[in-house]
mmCIF file of C-alpha atoms and ligand atoms in Angstrom:
data_model
loop_
_atom_site.group_PDB
_atom_site.id
_atom_site.type_symbol
_atom_site.label_atom_id
_atom_site.label_comp_id
_atom_site.label_asym_id
_atom_site.label_seq_id
_atom_site.Cartn_x
_atom_site.Cartn_y
_atom_site.Cartn_z
ATOM 1 C CA UNK A 19 0.342 20.245 -18.809
ATOM 2 C CA UNK A 20 -0.697 16.816 -19.934
ATOM 3 C CA UNK A 21 -1.509 14.322 -17.242
ATOM 4 C CA UNK A 22 -0.443 11.238 -19.036
ATOM 5 C CA UNK A 23 3.079 11.066 -20.287
ATOM 6 C CA UNK A 24 2.753 9.181 -23.537
ATOM 7 C CA UNK A 25 5.551 6.750 -23.774
ATOM 8 C CA UNK A 26 6.892 5.292 -26.884
ATOM 9 C CA UNK A 27 7.792 2.230 -28.716
ATOM 10 C CA UNK A 28 7.304 -1.248 -27.361
ATOM 11 C CA UNK A 29 10.460 -3.011 -28.456
ATOM 12 C CA UNK A 30 10.700 -5.054 -25.295
ATOM 13 C CA UNK A 31 11.950 -8.537 -25.668
ATOM 14 C CA UNK A 32 12.014 -11.285 -23.077
ATOM 15 C CA UNK A 33 8.458 -12.518 -22.479
ATOM 16 C CA UNK A 34 9.615 -14.792 -19.620
ATOM 17 C CA UNK A 35 11.266 -11.950 -17.701
ATOM 18 C CA UNK A 36 9.454 -9.972 -14.993
ATOM 19 C CA UNK A 37 7.676 -6.857 -16.254
ATOM 20 C CA UNK A 38 9.825 -4.738 -13.949
ATOM 21 C CA UNK A 39 13.049 -5.569 -12.188
ATOM 22 C CA UNK A 40 14.795 -3.038 -9.994
ATOM 23 C CA UNK A 41 18.347 -3.907 -8.973
ATOM 24 C CA UNK A 42 20.319 -2.242 -6.177
ATOM 25 C CA UNK A 43 18.670 1.057 -6.920
ATOM 26 C CA UNK A 44 19.713 4.244 -5.120
ATOM 27 C CA UNK A 45 18.722 7.846 -5.667
ATOM 28 C CA UNK A 46 20.532 10.720 -3.970
ATOM 29 C CA UNK A 47 19.595 14.392 -4.077
ATOM 30 C CA UNK A 48 22.886 15.980 -3.107
ATOM 31 C CA UNK A 49 23.621 14.537 0.343
ATOM 32 C CA UNK A 50 20.067 13.369 0.829
ATOM 33 C CA UNK A 51 19.423 9.682 0.228
ATOM 34 C CA UNK A 52 15.886 9.326 -1.166
ATOM 35 C CA UNK A 53 16.267 5.630 -2.073
ATOM 36 C CA UNK A 54 18.861 3.018 -1.239
ATOM 37 C CA UNK A 55 19.472 -0.609 -1.998
ATOM 38 C CA UNK A 56 16.043 -1.221 -3.533
ATOM 39 C CA UNK A 57 15.583 -4.612 -5.163
ATOM 40 C CA UNK A 58 12.199 -5.700 -6.438
ATOM 41 C CA UNK A 59 10.745 -7.818 -9.183
ATOM 42 C CA UNK A 60 7.207 -7.303 -10.499
ATOM 43 C CA UNK A 61 5.519 -9.960 -12.629
ATOM 44 C CA UNK A 62 3.713 -9.246 -15.896
ATOM 45 C CA UNK A 63 0.014 -8.658 -15.253
ATOM 46 C CA UNK A 64 0.538 -8.047 -11.550
ATOM 47 C CA UNK A 65 -1.202 -5.276 -9.584
ATOM 48 C CA UNK A 66 1.672 -4.052 -7.436
ATOM 49 C CA UNK A 67 1.342 -1.329 -4.803
ATOM 50 C CA UNK A 68 4.104 0.816 -3.342
ATOM 51 C CA UNK A 69 2.811 1.715 0.124
ATOM 52 C CA UNK A 70 4.413 3.803 2.814
ATOM 53 C CA UNK A 71 4.482 7.026 4.769
ATOM 54 C CA UNK A 72 4.864 10.394 3.109
ATOM 55 C CA UNK A 73 8.412 11.158 2.015
ATOM 56 C CA UNK A 74 9.459 7.492 2.108
ATOM 57 C CA UNK A 75 10.540 7.353 -1.540
ATOM 58 C CA UNK A 76 7.534 5.800 -3.330
ATOM 59 C CA UNK A 77 7.179 8.459 -5.997
ATOM 60 C CA UNK A 78 10.927 8.559 -6.525
ATOM 61 C CA UNK A 79 10.893 4.822 -7.256
ATOM 62 C CA UNK A 80 7.901 5.100 -9.581
ATOM 63 C CA UNK A 81 9.423 8.012 -11.491
ATOM 64 C CA UNK A 82 12.709 6.163 -11.819
ATOM 65 C CA UNK A 83 10.903 3.159 -13.307
ATOM 66 C CA UNK A 84 9.134 5.513 -15.726
ATOM 67 C CA UNK A 85 12.399 7.197 -16.703
ATOM 68 C CA UNK A 86 11.466 10.638 -15.379
ATOM 69 C CA UNK A 87 14.618 10.643 -13.298
ATOM 70 C CA UNK A 88 17.908 8.818 -13.375
ATOM 71 C CA UNK A 89 19.052 6.580 -10.541
ATOM 72 C CA UNK A 90 22.301 7.415 -8.755
ATOM 73 C CA UNK A 91 23.191 3.701 -8.677
ATOM 74 C CA UNK A 92 21.578 0.504 -9.849
ATOM 75 C CA UNK A 93 19.359 -0.268 -12.775
ATOM 76 C CA UNK A 94 15.812 -0.785 -13.972
ATOM 77 C CA UNK A 95 14.937 -3.606 -16.365
ATOM 78 C CA UNK A 96 11.616 -3.717 -18.161
ATOM 79 C CA UNK A 97 10.800 -7.142 -19.606
ATOM 80 C CA UNK A 98 14.389 -8.174 -19.066
ATOM 81 C CA UNK A 99 15.899 -5.225 -20.855
ATOM 82 C CA UNK A 100 17.936 -2.554 -19.128
ATOM 83 C CA UNK A 101 16.280 0.793 -19.870
ATOM 84 C CA UNK A 102 18.697 3.206 -18.176
ATOM 85 C CA UNK A 103 19.451 4.846 -21.512
ATOM 86 C CA UNK A 104 15.800 5.216 -22.559
ATOM 87 C CA UNK A 105 13.782 8.389 -21.970
ATOM 88 C CA UNK A 106 10.178 8.055 -20.718
ATOM 89 C CA UNK A 107 8.689 8.146 -24.202
ATOM 90 C CA UNK A 108 10.735 5.141 -25.286
ATOM 91 C CA UNK A 109 9.706 2.919 -22.363
ATOM 92 C CA UNK A 110 6.684 0.575 -22.415
ATOM 93 C CA UNK A 111 5.054 2.567 -19.644
ATOM 94 C CA UNK A 112 2.384 5.220 -19.247
ATOM 95 C CA UNK A 113 1.944 7.308 -16.152
ATOM 96 C CA UNK A 114 -1.180 8.553 -14.384
ATOM 97 C CA UNK A 115 -0.520 11.465 -12.049
ATOM 98 C CA UNK A 116 -2.226 12.545 -8.859
ATOM 99 C CA UNK A 117 -4.254 15.535 -10.041
ATOM 100 C CA UNK A 118 -6.320 15.238 -13.188
ATOM 101 C CA UNK A 119 -5.616 18.289 -15.297
ATOM 102 C CA UNK A 120 -7.582 17.435 -18.419
ATOM 103 C CA UNK A 121 -7.703 19.808 -21.372
ATOM 104 C CA UNK A 122 -10.780 21.880 -20.458
ATOM 105 C CA UNK A 123 -11.687 22.901 -24.012
ATOM 106 C CA UNK A 124 -11.644 19.334 -25.331
ATOM 107 C CA UNK A 125 -14.334 16.691 -25.059
ATOM 108 C CA UNK A 126 -13.705 13.471 -23.168
ATOM 109 C CA UNK A 127 -13.133 11.727 -26.487
ATOM 110 C CA UNK A 128 -10.608 14.336 -27.617
ATOM 111 C CA UNK A 129 -8.794 14.257 -24.295
ATOM 112 C CA UNK A 130 -8.439 10.490 -24.508
ATOM 113 C CA UNK A 131 -7.338 10.517 -28.148
ATOM 114 C CA UNK A 132 -4.902 13.405 -27.812
ATOM 115 C CA UNK A 133 -1.769 11.315 -27.267
ATOM 116 C CA UNK A 134 -2.532 9.071 -30.232
ATOM 117 C CA UNK A 135 -3.300 12.044 -32.462
ATOM 118 C CA UNK A 136 0.012 13.676 -31.547
ATOM 119 C CA UNK A 137 1.749 10.383 -32.295
ATOM 120 C CA UNK A 138 0.324 10.644 -35.833
ATOM 121 C CA UNK A 139 -2.079 7.714 -35.778
ATOM 122 C CA UNK A 140 -4.720 7.786 -38.548
ATOM 123 C CA UNK A 141 -8.001 9.326 -37.458
ATOM 124 C CA UNK A 142 -10.053 6.128 -37.866
ATOM 125 C CA UNK A 143 -7.641 4.184 -35.709
ATOM 126 C CA UNK A 144 -7.663 6.889 -33.036
ATOM 127 C CA UNK A 145 -11.474 6.789 -32.973
ATOM 128 C CA UNK A 146 -11.488 3.012 -32.657
ATOM 129 C CA UNK A 147 -8.957 2.933 -29.830
ATOM 130 C CA UNK A 148 -10.624 5.806 -27.973
ATOM 131 C CA UNK A 149 -14.011 4.072 -28.186
ATOM 132 C CA UNK A 150 -12.497 0.876 -26.756
ATOM 133 C CA UNK A 151 -10.757 2.748 -23.914
ATOM 134 C CA UNK A 152 -13.932 4.663 -23.017
ATOM 135 C CA UNK A 153 -15.858 1.402 -23.003
ATOM 136 C CA UNK A 154 -13.317 -0.111 -20.625
ATOM 137 C CA UNK A 155 -13.650 2.672 -18.092
ATOM 138 C CA UNK A 156 -17.435 2.923 -18.498
ATOM 139 C CA UNK A 157 -17.437 6.389 -20.042
ATOM 140 C CA UNK A 158 -18.982 5.704 -23.473
ATOM 141 C CA UNK A 159 -22.106 7.789 -22.729
ATOM 142 C CA UNK A 160 -19.916 10.745 -21.689
ATOM 143 C CA UNK A 161 -17.692 10.851 -24.787
ATOM 144 C CA UNK A 162 -18.939 14.260 -25.961
ATOM 145 C CA UNK A 163 -18.847 16.015 -22.581
ATOM 146 C CA UNK A 164 -16.245 18.513 -21.487
ATOM 147 C CA UNK A 165 -14.280 17.869 -18.256
ATOM 148 C CA UNK A 166 -16.249 20.488 -16.276
ATOM 149 C CA UNK A 167 -19.415 18.511 -17.000
ATOM 150 C CA UNK A 168 -18.017 15.467 -15.211
ATOM 151 C CA UNK A 169 -17.753 14.423 -11.576
ATOM 152 C CA UNK A 170 -14.332 13.964 -9.946
ATOM 153 C CA UNK A 171 -14.572 10.202 -10.329
ATOM 154 C CA UNK A 172 -15.496 10.512 -13.999
ATOM 155 C CA UNK A 173 -12.579 12.876 -14.620
ATOM 156 C CA UNK A 174 -10.337 10.342 -12.988
ATOM 157 C CA UNK A 175 -11.647 7.680 -15.350
ATOM 158 C CA UNK A 176 -10.877 9.944 -18.316
ATOM 159 C CA UNK A 177 -7.341 10.074 -17.020
ATOM 160 C CA UNK A 178 -7.191 6.303 -16.840
ATOM 161 C CA UNK A 179 -8.595 6.008 -20.351
ATOM 162 C CA UNK A 180 -5.885 8.404 -21.562
ATOM 163 C CA UNK A 181 -3.283 6.092 -20.131
ATOM 164 C CA UNK A 182 -4.689 2.740 -21.271
ATOM 165 C CA UNK A 183 -5.453 3.951 -24.805
ATOM 166 C CA UNK A 184 -1.699 4.095 -25.395
ATOM 167 C CA UNK A 185 -1.463 0.290 -25.209
ATOM 168 C CA UNK A 186 1.625 0.329 -22.993
ATOM 169 C CA UNK A 187 1.894 -2.762 -20.896
ATOM 170 C CA UNK A 188 2.999 -1.152 -17.626
ATOM 171 C CA UNK A 189 0.786 1.507 -16.062
ATOM 172 C CA UNK A 190 2.374 3.700 -13.367
ATOM 173 C CA UNK A 191 -0.155 5.360 -11.059
ATOM 174 C CA UNK A 192 1.044 8.036 -8.630
ATOM 175 C CA UNK A 193 -1.574 8.514 -5.875
ATOM 176 C CA UNK A 194 -4.284 8.241 -8.556
ATOM 177 C CA UNK A 195 -7.190 8.614 -6.119
ATOM 178 C CA UNK A 196 -5.787 11.310 -3.836
ATOM 179 C CA UNK A 197 -8.008 14.058 -5.229
ATOM 180 C CA UNK A 198 -11.224 12.128 -4.575
ATOM 181 C CA UNK A 199 -13.378 12.177 -1.461
ATOM 182 C CA UNK A 200 -13.406 9.123 0.815
ATOM 183 C CA UNK A 201 -16.490 7.361 -0.613
ATOM 184 C CA UNK A 202 -15.490 7.930 -4.230
ATOM 185 C CA UNK A 203 -12.027 6.746 -3.413
ATOM 186 C CA UNK A 204 -13.435 3.447 -2.192
ATOM 187 C CA UNK A 205 -15.581 2.994 -5.294
ATOM 188 C CA UNK A 206 -12.733 3.921 -7.627
ATOM 189 C CA UNK A 207 -10.419 1.486 -5.873
ATOM 190 C CA UNK A 208 -12.599 -1.410 -6.910
ATOM 191 C CA UNK A 209 -12.975 0.037 -10.388
ATOM 192 C CA UNK A 210 -9.214 0.230 -10.730
ATOM 193 C CA UNK A 211 -8.858 -3.371 -9.626
ATOM 194 C CA UNK A 212 -11.496 -4.533 -12.117
ATOM 195 C CA UNK A 213 -9.965 -2.429 -14.872
ATOM 196 C CA UNK A 214 -6.579 -4.007 -14.281
ATOM 197 C CA UNK A 215 -8.106 -7.480 -14.402
ATOM 198 C CA UNK A 216 -9.855 -6.569 -17.657
ATOM 199 C CA UNK A 217 -6.869 -5.064 -19.460
ATOM 200 C CA UNK A 218 -4.425 -7.575 -17.941
ATOM 201 C CA UNK A 219 -1.400 -5.267 -17.958
ATOM 202 C CA UNK A 220 0.958 -4.550 -15.056
ATOM 203 C CA UNK A 221 -0.201 -1.792 -12.699
ATOM 204 C CA UNK A 222 2.216 -0.143 -10.238
ATOM 205 C CA UNK A 223 0.261 2.076 -7.890
ATOM 206 C CA UNK A 224 1.700 4.458 -5.296
ATOM 207 C CA UNK A 225 -0.332 5.283 -2.210
ATOM 208 C CA UNK A 226 0.054 6.020 1.490
ATOM 209 C CA UNK A 227 -3.455 4.687 2.150
ATOM 210 C CA UNK A 228 -3.379 1.115 3.390
ATOM 211 C CA UNK A 229 -7.031 0.359 2.753
ATOM 212 C CA UNK A 230 -6.583 1.442 -0.848
ATOM 213 C CA UNK A 231 -3.480 -0.731 -1.097
ATOM 214 C CA UNK A 232 -5.214 -3.796 0.358
ATOM 215 C CA UNK A 233 -8.219 -3.370 -1.952
ATOM 216 C CA UNK A 234 -6.302 -3.322 -5.211
ATOM 217 C CA UNK A 235 -2.996 -5.101 -4.687
ATOM 218 C CA UNK A 236 -1.858 -8.552 -5.661
ATOM 219 C CA UNK A 237 1.314 -7.664 -3.780
ATOM 220 C CA UNK A 238 2.336 -4.725 -1.650
ATOM 221 C CA UNK A 239 5.832 -3.342 -1.105
ATOM 222 C CA UNK A 240 6.287 -1.225 1.976
ATOM 223 C CA UNK A 241 8.703 1.677 1.522
ATOM 224 C CA UNK A 242 9.963 3.959 4.288
ATOM 225 C CA UNK A 243 13.041 6.123 4.726
ATOM 226 C CA UNK A 244 14.188 5.310 1.210
ATOM 227 C CA UNK A 245 14.236 1.565 1.787
ATOM 228 C CA UNK A 246 12.024 -1.280 0.761
ATOM 229 C CA UNK A 247 11.086 -2.633 4.175
ATOM 230 C CA UNK A 248 9.071 -5.697 3.214
ATOM 231 C CA UNK A 249 6.866 -6.973 0.426
ATOM 232 C CA UNK A 250 4.302 -9.688 0.005
ATOM 233 C CA UNK A 251 0.646 -10.490 -0.584
ATOM 234 C CA UNK A 252 -1.704 -8.073 1.142
ATOM 235 C CA UNK A 253 -3.010 -10.699 3.564
ATOM 236 C CA UNK A 254 0.502 -11.844 4.505
ATOM 237 C CA UNK A 255 1.700 -8.304 5.126
ATOM 238 C CA UNK A 256 -1.361 -7.747 7.298
ATOM 239 C CA UNK A 257 -1.541 -11.052 9.143
ATOM 240 C CA UNK A 258 2.121 -11.981 9.374
ATOM 241 C CA UNK A 259 4.338 -8.889 9.170
ATOM 242 C CA UNK A 260 8.023 -9.701 9.321
ATOM 243 C CA UNK A 261 9.289 -6.287 10.443
ATOM 244 C CA UNK A 262 8.188 -4.156 13.377
ATOM 245 C CA UNK A 263 7.732 -1.211 11.004
ATOM 246 C CA UNK A 264 5.263 -3.213 8.914
ATOM 247 C CA UNK A 265 3.326 -4.193 12.036
ATOM 248 C CA UNK A 266 3.127 -0.583 13.163
ATOM 249 C CA UNK A 267 2.163 0.808 9.721
ATOM 250 C CA UNK A 268 -0.321 -1.793 8.461
ATOM 251 C CA UNK A 269 -3.482 -2.450 10.440
ATOM 252 C CA UNK A 270 -3.760 -1.515 14.094
ATOM 253 C CA UNK A 271 -1.108 -3.476 15.906
ATOM 254 C CA UNK A 272 -0.097 -3.395 19.533
ATOM 255 C CA UNK A 273 3.686 -3.209 19.487
ATOM 256 C CA UNK A 274 5.305 -4.318 22.753
ATOM 257 C CA UNK A 275 8.934 -4.051 23.715
ATOM 258 C CA UNK A 276 10.344 -6.812 25.909
ATOM 259 C CA UNK A 277 13.394 -8.781 26.966
ATOM 260 C CA UNK A 278 13.913 -12.500 26.322
ATOM 261 C CA UNK A 279 13.777 -14.458 29.614
ATOM 262 C CA UNK A 280 14.051 -17.973 28.137
ATOM 263 C CA UNK A 281 15.330 -18.420 24.602
ATOM 264 C CA UNK A 282 15.514 -22.222 24.517
ATOM 265 C CA UNK A 283 12.992 -24.256 22.508
ATOM 266 C CA UNK A 284 10.590 -23.241 19.758
ATOM 267 C CA UNK A 285 8.484 -21.141 22.137
ATOM 268 C CA UNK A 286 10.336 -18.399 23.988
ATOM 269 C CA UNK A 287 9.432 -16.439 27.100
ATOM 270 C CA UNK A 288 9.588 -12.654 26.929
ATOM 271 C CA UNK A 289 9.209 -10.258 29.878
ATOM 272 C CA UNK A 290 6.921 -7.362 28.966
ATOM 273 C CA UNK A 291 5.864 -4.757 31.506
ATOM 274 C CA UNK A 292 5.851 -7.182 34.425
ATOM 275 C CA UNK A 293 4.178 -10.076 32.580
ATOM 276 C CA UNK A 294 5.802 -13.194 31.118
ATOM 277 C CA UNK A 295 4.593 -13.777 27.569
ATOM 278 C CA UNK A 296 5.039 -16.850 25.414
ATOM 279 C CA UNK A 297 5.710 -16.525 21.699
ATOM 280 C CA UNK A 298 6.673 -18.766 18.800
ATOM 281 C CA UNK A 299 10.324 -18.207 17.890
ATOM 282 C CA UNK A 300 9.602 -18.848 14.177
ATOM 283 C CA UNK A 301 13.167 -20.059 13.734
ATOM 284 C CA UNK A 302 14.586 -16.619 14.522
ATOM 285 C CA UNK A 303 17.898 -16.460 16.371
ATOM 286 C CA UNK A 304 17.386 -14.992 19.856
ATOM 287 C CA UNK A 305 19.329 -15.256 23.078
ATOM 288 C CA UNK A 306 18.561 -14.772 26.776
ATOM 289 C CA UNK A 307 18.462 -11.109 27.749
ATOM 290 C CA UNK A 308 18.000 -9.877 24.169
ATOM 291 C CA UNK A 309 15.606 -6.987 23.567
ATOM 292 C CA UNK A 310 12.856 -7.907 21.101
ATOM 293 C CA UNK A 311 9.544 -6.580 19.830
ATOM 294 C CA UNK A 312 6.208 -8.362 19.837
ATOM 295 C CA UNK A 313 3.089 -7.424 17.924
ATOM 296 C CA UNK A 314 -0.584 -8.378 18.282
ATOM 297 C CA UNK A 315 -3.368 -6.920 16.137
ATOM 298 C CA UNK A 316 -5.933 -5.003 18.177
ATOM 299 C CA UNK A 317 -8.815 -7.106 16.855
ATOM 300 C CA UNK A 318 -7.090 -10.230 18.240
ATOM 301 C CA UNK A 319 -6.947 -8.827 21.776
ATOM 302 C CA UNK A 320 -9.874 -9.477 24.121
ATOM 303 C CA UNK A 321 -10.601 -7.340 27.173
ATOM 304 C CA UNK A 322 -11.488 -9.208 30.341
ATOM 305 C CA UNK A 323 -14.138 -6.956 31.832
ATOM 306 C CA UNK A 324 -14.494 -8.744 35.169
ATOM 307 C CA UNK A 325 -12.820 -6.446 37.631
ATOM 308 C CA UNK A 326 -10.874 -8.121 40.386
ATOM 309 C CA UNK A 327 -11.606 -11.679 39.179
ATOM 310 C CA UNK A 328 -8.616 -12.134 36.968
ATOM 311 C CA UNK A 329 -7.861 -15.405 35.252
ATOM 312 C CA UNK A 330 -4.379 -16.722 36.121
ATOM 313 C CA UNK A 331 -1.531 -15.572 33.887
ATOM 314 C CA UNK A 332 -0.991 -18.121 31.095
ATOM 315 C CA UNK A 333 1.646 -16.515 28.866
ATOM 316 C CA UNK A 334 -0.986 -15.212 26.466
ATOM 317 C CA UNK A 335 -2.382 -12.312 28.432
ATOM 318 C CA UNK A 336 -1.190 -9.200 30.179
ATOM 319 C CA UNK A 337 -2.544 -6.953 32.907
ATOM 320 C CA UNK A 338 -2.896 -3.197 32.731
ATOM 321 C CA UNK A 339 -5.081 -0.301 33.773
ATOM 322 C CA UNK A 340 -8.252 0.447 31.808
ATOM 323 C CA UNK A 341 -8.395 4.000 30.421
ATOM 324 C CA UNK A 342 -11.470 4.376 28.213
ATOM 325 C CA UNK A 343 -13.411 2.984 25.277
ATOM 326 C CA UNK A 344 -13.978 4.677 21.951
ATOM 327 C CA UNK A 345 -17.178 3.727 20.131
ATOM 328 C CA UNK A 346 -16.517 3.544 16.399
ATOM 329 C CA UNK A 347 -19.848 2.232 15.134
ATOM 330 C CA UNK A 348 -19.030 -1.277 13.982
ATOM 331 C CA UNK A 349 -16.322 -1.711 16.593
ATOM 332 C CA UNK A 350 -15.318 -0.329 19.964
ATOM 333 C CA UNK A 351 -11.667 0.290 20.861
ATOM 334 C CA UNK A 352 -10.792 -0.289 24.502
ATOM 335 C CA UNK A 353 -7.667 1.580 25.602
ATOM 336 C CA UNK A 354 -5.502 0.137 28.342
ATOM 337 C CA UNK A 355 -2.078 1.094 29.596
ATOM 338 C CA UNK A 356 0.523 -1.311 30.915
ATOM 339 C CA UNK A 357 2.629 -0.692 34.049
ATOM 340 C CA UNK A 358 5.505 0.564 31.857
ATOM 341 C CA UNK A 359 3.218 3.125 30.207
ATOM 342 C CA UNK A 360 2.756 1.258 26.897
ATOM 343 C CA UNK A 361 -0.720 1.865 25.440
ATOM 344 C CA UNK A 362 -2.614 -1.176 24.213
ATOM 345 C CA UNK A 363 -5.819 -1.373 22.198
ATOM 346 C CA UNK A 364 -8.417 -4.123 22.162
ATOM 347 C CA UNK A 365 -10.856 -3.701 19.311
ATOM 348 C CA UNK A 366 -14.094 -5.635 19.553
ATOM 349 C CA UNK A 367 -17.379 -5.711 17.664
ATOM 350 C CA UNK A 368 -19.443 -2.976 19.314
ATOM 351 C CA UNK A 369 -22.041 -4.143 21.784
ATOM 352 C CA UNK A 370 -24.498 -1.440 22.811
ATOM 353 C CA UNK A 371 -25.252 -3.125 26.146
ATOM 354 C CA UNK A 372 -21.686 -3.717 27.211
ATOM 355 C CA UNK A 373 -20.661 -2.847 30.760
ATOM 356 C CA UNK A 374 -17.328 -1.129 30.745
ATOM 357 C CA UNK A 375 -14.753 -1.271 33.546
ATOM 358 C CA UNK A 376 -14.162 1.708 35.805
ATOM 359 C CA UNK A 377 -11.434 4.023 34.570
ATOM 360 C CA UNK A 378 -8.140 3.086 36.245
ATOM 361 C CA UNK A 379 -9.250 -0.435 37.226
ATOM 362 C CA UNK A 380 -7.042 -3.443 36.565
ATOM 363 C CA UNK A 381 -8.001 -5.461 33.522
ATOM 364 C CA UNK A 382 -6.555 -8.366 31.628
ATOM 365 C CA UNK A 383 -5.965 -8.421 27.899
ATOM 366 C CA UNK A 384 -5.680 -11.838 26.276
ATOM 367 C CA UNK A 385 -5.110 -13.388 22.843
ATOM 368 C CA UNK A 386 -4.743 -16.726 21.095
ATOM 369 C CA UNK A 387 -1.182 -18.139 21.072
ATOM 370 C CA UNK A 388 -1.000 -17.866 17.268
ATOM 371 C CA UNK A 389 -1.880 -14.144 17.292
ATOM 372 C CA UNK A 390 1.294 -12.827 18.909
ATOM 373 C CA UNK A 391 4.337 -12.324 16.697
ATOM 374 C CA UNK A 392 8.030 -11.962 17.406
ATOM 375 C CA UNK A 393 10.171 -9.418 15.533
ATOM 376 C CA UNK A 394 13.943 -9.389 15.689
ATOM 377 C CA UNK A 395 15.775 -6.634 13.819
HETATM 378 P P1 ATP B 418 4.557 11.298 -0.705
HETATM 379 O O1 ATP B 418 3.642 10.180 -0.300
HETATM 380 O O2 ATP B 418 4.514 12.451 0.232
HETATM 381 O O3 ATP B 418 4.433 11.683 -2.140
HETATM 382 P P2 ATP B 418 6.894 9.675 -1.301
HETATM 383 O O4 ATP B 418 7.052 8.429 -0.499
HETATM 384 O O5 ATP B 418 6.361 9.513 -2.684
HETATM 385 O O6 ATP B 418 6.066 10.734 -0.480
HETATM 386 P P3 ATP B 418 9.128 10.954 -2.570
HETATM 387 O O7 ATP B 418 8.320 11.958 -3.302
HETATM 388 O O8 ATP B 418 9.685 9.829 -3.370
HETATM 389 O O9 ATP B 418 8.325 10.372 -1.330
HETATM 390 O O10 ATP B 418 10.322 11.707 -1.831
HETATM 391 C C1 ATP B 418 11.280 10.997 -1.064
HETATM 392 C C2 ATP B 418 12.204 12.006 -0.417
HETATM 393 O O11 ATP B 418 13.009 12.623 -1.416
HETATM 394 C C3 ATP B 418 11.452 13.127 0.297
HETATM 395 O O12 ATP B 418 12.109 13.396 1.515
HETATM 396 C C4 ATP B 418 11.567 14.299 -0.649
HETATM 397 O O13 ATP B 418 11.581 15.518 0.044
HETATM 398 C C5 ATP B 418 12.898 14.028 -1.346
HETATM 399 N N1 ATP B 418 12.901 14.563 -2.714
HETATM 400 C C6 ATP B 418 12.070 14.227 -3.715
HETATM 401 N N2 ATP B 418 12.366 14.905 -4.845
HETATM 402 C C7 ATP B 418 13.420 15.701 -4.547
HETATM 403 C C8 ATP B 418 14.206 16.645 -5.280
HETATM 404 N N3 ATP B 418 13.958 16.884 -6.566
HETATM 405 N N4 ATP B 418 15.211 17.265 -4.624
HETATM 406 C C9 ATP B 418 15.479 17.006 -3.329
HETATM 407 N N5 ATP B 418 14.785 16.119 -2.573
HETATM 408 C C10 ATP B 418 13.758 15.473 -3.173
#
């Protein structure tokens, strides 16, 4: 099996159009809805990540863009041109799959040049393109080696070279780093990002790993249960998630359920587990008595360690019972539960001398007014 699906002619037209446009896309497998109502536009030269939990529909979307499967409804446009009728090898895309099954009996150079050779390119041209691709992924000194003489990361780079040598302008990467160990994965993430900047083509990268997504992405789309939940720049998705799902999937957020006590004005009051919290309405429509969700990132929550000497409630803090602290090296996570049983986490830079509260004692968790976020769905 070849890893890279070589994909054909580049007869794409509109240079002003987005590289990829997905309109009202749905994919059903019998009764099962794998994707529904997906709309997304990806700019030329953008590093775009499809992030989400397993089974959410990321690979289905990627494969539909690549032409490996047909949508049930909707359409895919590449550079402004509808490609529903085009098979994978006639689209301006190349695909990098999860596992790297390289041809074991061929050298790195031969593996990379295979697609071009099959396409009938003259030998000299193949050699020239292969040399350029190997240079781009930093594998020039390894050109004569066989795959078994390479590390996992190097094999992965051969795979990338096999894809970029084809000169397609949209690279589809399906969990490209999944087979690598954690450290290599981190290193390769940066390499991928730099490679994309160097070659300047559009990368669409599927992963369920948020750190990987944040490292490489210009923009991230979050996909779950077959729907595109939210998309935006990595820092916006992280710092200002619109949807509760985004808050619970990206970063370590405390998600609190509450009921609106006072909906008037730009700041509203929400009752959460016996405390009255104040939160910016952000122009969202809410009414008294409505159930809403609030989120606060764990690193924005401070733990008041002074037992018994609580500061007065100010709308930006909540009381609970201290459970325990988990030392994580750089940071320590303090676990607290609220009177309604909700678990909260305060993550602080680890301090080896810190005095921790007694288990079960009352503590106060507090945050800056701008760090709490309202979600209405
Ligand atoms: P993962 O991260 O685990 O790869 P994913 O987000 O890429 O997950 P998909 O592979 O797109 O998810 O699958 C979405 C859903 O569609 C899953 O529930 C999967 O079981 C289902 N599915 C995928 N392919 C088929 C198929 N050929 N027939 C039936 N169901 C399928």
